[in-house]
Amino acid sequence: LAKTTQPISMDSYEGQEVNITCSHNNIATNDYITWYQQFPSQGPRFIIQGYKTKVTNEVASLFIPADRKSSTLSLPRVSLSDTAVYYCLVGDIDNTNAGKSTFGDGTTLTVKP
Amino acid sequence: DAGVTQSPTHLIKTRGQHVTLRCSPISGHKSVSWYQQVLGQGPQFIFQYYEKEERGRGNFPDRFSARQFPNYSSELNVNALLLGDSALYLCASRTSGGGETQYFGPGTRLLVL
């Protein structure tokens, strides 16, 4: 499985756009990129998943360059409630969504007023 | 609709004891995965079950075992508890064995003294 590297922590302020980048140099052809959000003492929550270019949903956008060796999760206009740990996972879609992929240590995002 | 439920929410055991953790998936979901999350780290995959059969096993010792029942609920058993087994144990469910997003429960916090 492709190893991922994320910043340990990031700080932001309410209303700002936050971009969290994940490096996955050894991503395989069949691998998808998936991001989860986790609040303290809760299970992770699926945010977004993509294979290439750009994916957007109601909460975030995912940007994936052509070489797919990195990806960027973009959170528009964050609020205090977006303070959480964000995990980037890379793996075959079946394995990733079946729970067989490995979470890294994630990025702790702190949103300040 | 009820989400993934887990019981108990918290548990304290002593070294050498045995523990059973329970998980009820979202109605209609036939796949259950178990994760261990040590404080400060991302979740680590332990098992996946689909249609009552083991579909995947992470890098955990044989002290860890699991099973899935005909109603798709699942149990995770850990024997001969060690201090290092103290963690948040997460259960995730999904519709089938691969492809779809997985949904996590709130977890069981296990403390081994």
Coordinates of C-alpha atoms in Angstrom, one line a residue:
Chain A
L1 CA 0.0 0.0 0.0
A2 CA 1.2 3.5 -0.8
K3 CA 2.6 5.4 2.2
T4 CA 1.3 8.9 2.7
T5 CA 2.9 11.9 4.3
Q6 CA 0.9 14.8 5.7
P7 CA 1.8 17.8 7.9
I8 CA 1.4 17.0 11.5
S9 CA -0.6 20.2 12.3
M10 CA -2.0 23.3 10.7
D11 CA -3.6 26.4 12.1
S12 CA -6.2 28.6 10.4
Y13 CA -8.8 31.3 11.2
E14 CA -12.5 31.2 10.7
G15 CA -13.6 32.1 7.2
Q16 CA -10.3 31.2 5.6
E17 CA -9.7 28.5 3.0
V18 CA -7.6 25.7 4.2
N19 CA -5.5 23.4 2.0
I20 CA -4.0 20.2 3.3
T21 CA -1.5 18.4 1.1
C22 CA -0.8 14.7 1.2
S23 CA 2.2 13.2 -0.5
H24 CA 1.9 9.6 -1.9
N25 CA 4.9 9.1 -4.2
N26 CA 4.4 5.4 -4.6
I27 CA 0.7 5.5 -5.6
A28 CA -0.3 2.6 -7.8
T29 CA -2.4 2.7 -11.0
N30 CA -5.5 1.3 -9.3
D31 CA -5.2 3.4 -6.1
Y32 CA -7.8 6.0 -5.1
I33 CA -7.2 8.9 -2.7
T34 CA -9.6 9.2 0.2
W35 CA -9.9 11.8 3.0
Y36 CA -11.5 11.3 6.4
Q37 CA -12.2 13.7 9.2
Q38 CA -12.1 12.7 12.9
F39 CA -13.3 14.6 16.0
P40 CA -12.0 13.5 19.4
S41 CA -13.6 10.3 20.7
Q42 CA -15.5 9.8 17.5
G43 CA -15.0 7.5 14.5
P44 CA -13.6 8.9 11.3
R45 CA -16.1 10.4 8.8
F46 CA -15.7 10.2 5.0
I47 CA -15.1 13.5 3.4
I48 CA -14.2 13.0 -0.2
Q49 CA -12.6 10.5 -2.6
G50 CA -11.0 10.9 -6.0
Y51 CA -8.8 9.3 -8.6
K52 CA -7.5 12.2 -10.7
T53 CA -8.0 15.9 -11.5
K54 CA -10.6 17.6 -9.3
V55 CA -13.5 16.3 -7.2
T56 CA -15.9 18.6 -5.4
N57 CA -18.8 17.9 -3.0
E58 CA -20.8 19.9 -0.6
V59 CA -18.0 20.1 2.0
A60 CA -14.7 20.0 0.3
S61 CA -12.7 19.8 -2.9
L62 CA -9.9 17.4 -3.8
F63 CA -7.2 18.4 -6.2
I64 CA -5.0 15.7 -7.8
P65 CA -2.2 16.6 -10.2
A66 CA -1.6 14.6 -13.3
D67 CA 1.3 12.6 -11.8
R68 CA -1.0 11.7 -8.8
K69 CA 2.0 11.8 -6.4
S70 CA 0.2 14.2 -4.2
S71 CA -3.3 15.5 -3.5
T72 CA -4.7 18.5 -1.8
L73 CA -7.8 18.7 0.3
S74 CA -9.4 22.1 0.2
L75 CA -11.9 23.2 2.9
P76 CA -13.6 26.5 1.9
R77 CA -14.3 29.1 4.6
V78 CA -13.6 27.0 7.7
S79 CA -15.4 27.4 11.0
L80 CA -14.4 26.5 14.5
S81 CA -16.3 23.2 14.1
D82 CA -13.8 22.1 11.4
T83 CA -11.2 21.7 14.1
A84 CA -10.4 18.0 13.7
V85 CA -7.8 15.5 12.5
Y86 CA -7.8 14.9 8.7
Y87 CA -6.5 11.7 7.3
C88 CA -5.4 10.9 3.7
L89 CA -5.6 7.3 2.6
V90 CA -4.3 5.8 -0.6
G91 CA -5.3 2.4 -1.9
D92 CA -7.3 0.2 -4.2
I93 CA -10.9 1.4 -3.9
D94 CA -12.1 -2.0 -2.9
N95 CA -9.5 -2.3 -0.2
T96 CA -9.7 1.3 0.9
N97 CA -13.5 1.3 1.3
A98 CA -13.5 -2.2 2.8
G99 CA -11.3 -1.0 5.6
K100 CA -8.0 -2.6 4.6
S101 CA -6.1 0.5 4.0
T102 CA -3.9 2.0 6.7
F103 CA -4.5 5.4 8.1
G104 CA -1.4 7.6 8.7
D105 CA -1.1 9.9 11.7
G106 CA -3.2 12.6 10.0
T107 CA -3.1 16.4 10.1
T108 CA -4.5 18.2 13.2
L109 CA -6.3 21.3 11.9
T110 CA -7.0 24.0 14.5
V111 CA -9.3 26.7 13.5
K112 CA -9.1 29.9 15.6
P113 CA -11.7 32.6 16.0
Chain B
D1 CA -31.7 6.0 10.5
A2 CA -29.4 4.5 13.2
G3 CA -25.7 4.6 12.5
V4 CA -23.1 2.1 13.5
T5 CA -23.5 1.3 17.2
Q6 CA -20.8 -0.2 19.5
S7 CA -20.9 -1.5 23.0
P8 CA -19.7 -0.9 25.6
T9 CA -18.6 2.7 25.2
H10 CA -15.9 2.4 27.8
L11 CA -14.2 -0.6 29.4
I12 CA -11.5 -1.1 32.0
K13 CA -9.7 -4.5 32.2
T14 CA -6.5 -5.8 33.8
R15 CA -3.6 -7.5 32.1
G16 CA -4.2 -11.1 31.1
Q17 CA -8.0 -10.7 31.0
H18 CA -10.2 -11.3 28.0
V19 CA -12.5 -8.7 26.4
T20 CA -15.4 -8.8 23.9
L21 CA -16.4 -5.8 22.0
R22 CA -19.7 -5.6 20.0
C23 CA -20.7 -3.8 16.8
S24 CA -24.1 -3.4 15.1
P25 CA -23.8 -2.2 11.5
I26 CA -26.1 0.2 9.7
S27 CA -29.2 -1.7 8.6
G28 CA -28.6 -3.3 5.2
H29 CA -24.8 -3.2 5.6
K30 CA -23.3 -6.7 5.3
S31 CA -19.6 -5.8 5.8
V32 CA -18.0 -4.9 9.1
S33 CA -14.4 -3.8 9.7
W34 CA -12.6 -3.4 13.0
Y35 CA -9.8 -0.9 13.7
Q36 CA -7.6 -0.1 16.7
Q37 CA -6.7 3.5 17.3
V38 CA -4.0 4.2 19.9
L39 CA -4.0 7.7 21.3
G40 CA -2.3 10.2 18.9
Q41 CA -2.2 7.8 15.9
G42 CA -4.5 6.9 13.1
P43 CA -6.7 3.9 13.1
Q44 CA -5.1 0.6 12.2
F45 CA -7.0 -2.1 10.4
I46 CA -7.6 -5.3 12.3
F47 CA -10.3 -7.3 10.5
Q48 CA -12.9 -7.1 7.8
Y49 CA -15.9 -9.5 7.6
Y50 CA -18.4 -9.8 4.8
E51 CA -21.3 -12.1 4.8
K52 CA -20.0 -13.8 7.9
E53 CA -16.6 -14.6 6.3
E54 CA -13.2 -13.0 7.1
R55 CA -12.1 -11.0 4.1
G56 CA -9.0 -9.4 5.5
R57 CA -6.7 -9.3 8.5
G58 CA -4.3 -6.7 9.5
N59 CA -1.0 -7.2 11.3
F60 CA -2.3 -8.1 14.7
P61 CA -1.4 -11.2 16.9
D62 CA -3.6 -14.2 17.2
R63 CA -4.9 -12.9 20.5
F64 CA -7.2 -10.9 18.3
S65 CA -10.2 -12.7 16.8
A66 CA -13.5 -11.7 15.5
R67 CA -16.7 -13.1 14.0
Q68 CA -19.8 -11.9 12.3
F69 CA -23.3 -13.2 13.0
P70 CA -26.2 -13.9 10.7
N71 CA -27.7 -10.5 11.5
Y72 CA -24.4 -9.0 10.4
S73 CA -23.5 -7.8 13.8
S74 CA -19.9 -8.5 14.9
E75 CA -17.8 -9.2 17.9
L76 CA -14.1 -8.5 18.4
N77 CA -12.4 -10.6 21.0
V78 CA -9.0 -9.9 22.5
N79 CA -7.4 -12.5 24.8
A80 CA -4.5 -12.2 27.3
L81 CA -4.8 -8.4 27.3
L82 CA -1.6 -6.3 27.4
L83 CA -1.1 -2.7 28.5
G84 CA -0.5 -1.9 24.8
D85 CA -4.0 -3.0 23.9
S86 CA -5.3 0.2 25.5
A87 CA -6.9 2.0 22.6
L88 CA -10.1 3.1 21.0
Y89 CA -11.6 0.2 19.0
L90 CA -13.6 1.3 16.0
C91 CA -16.1 -0.6 14.0
A92 CA -17.1 0.4 10.4
S93 CA -19.8 -0.9 8.2
R94 CA -20.6 -0.8 4.5
T95 CA -23.0 -2.2 2.1
S96 CA -20.8 -4.8 0.5
G97 CA -17.3 -6.1 0.5
G98 CA -15.7 -3.4 -1.6
G99 CA -16.2 -0.1 -3.4
E100 CA -18.6 1.8 -1.2
T101 CA -17.8 4.3 1.5
Q102 CA -17.5 2.9 5.0
Y103 CA -19.3 4.4 8.0
F104 CA -17.6 4.4 11.5
G105 CA -19.2 3.9 14.9
P106 CA -18.2 6.0 17.9
G107 CA -15.8 3.3 19.2
T108 CA -15.2 1.5 22.5
R109 CA -12.5 3.0 24.7
L110 CA -10.5 0.1 26.3
L111 CA -8.1 0.8 29.2
V112 CA -5.9 -2.1 30.3
L113 CA -4.3 -1.7 33.7

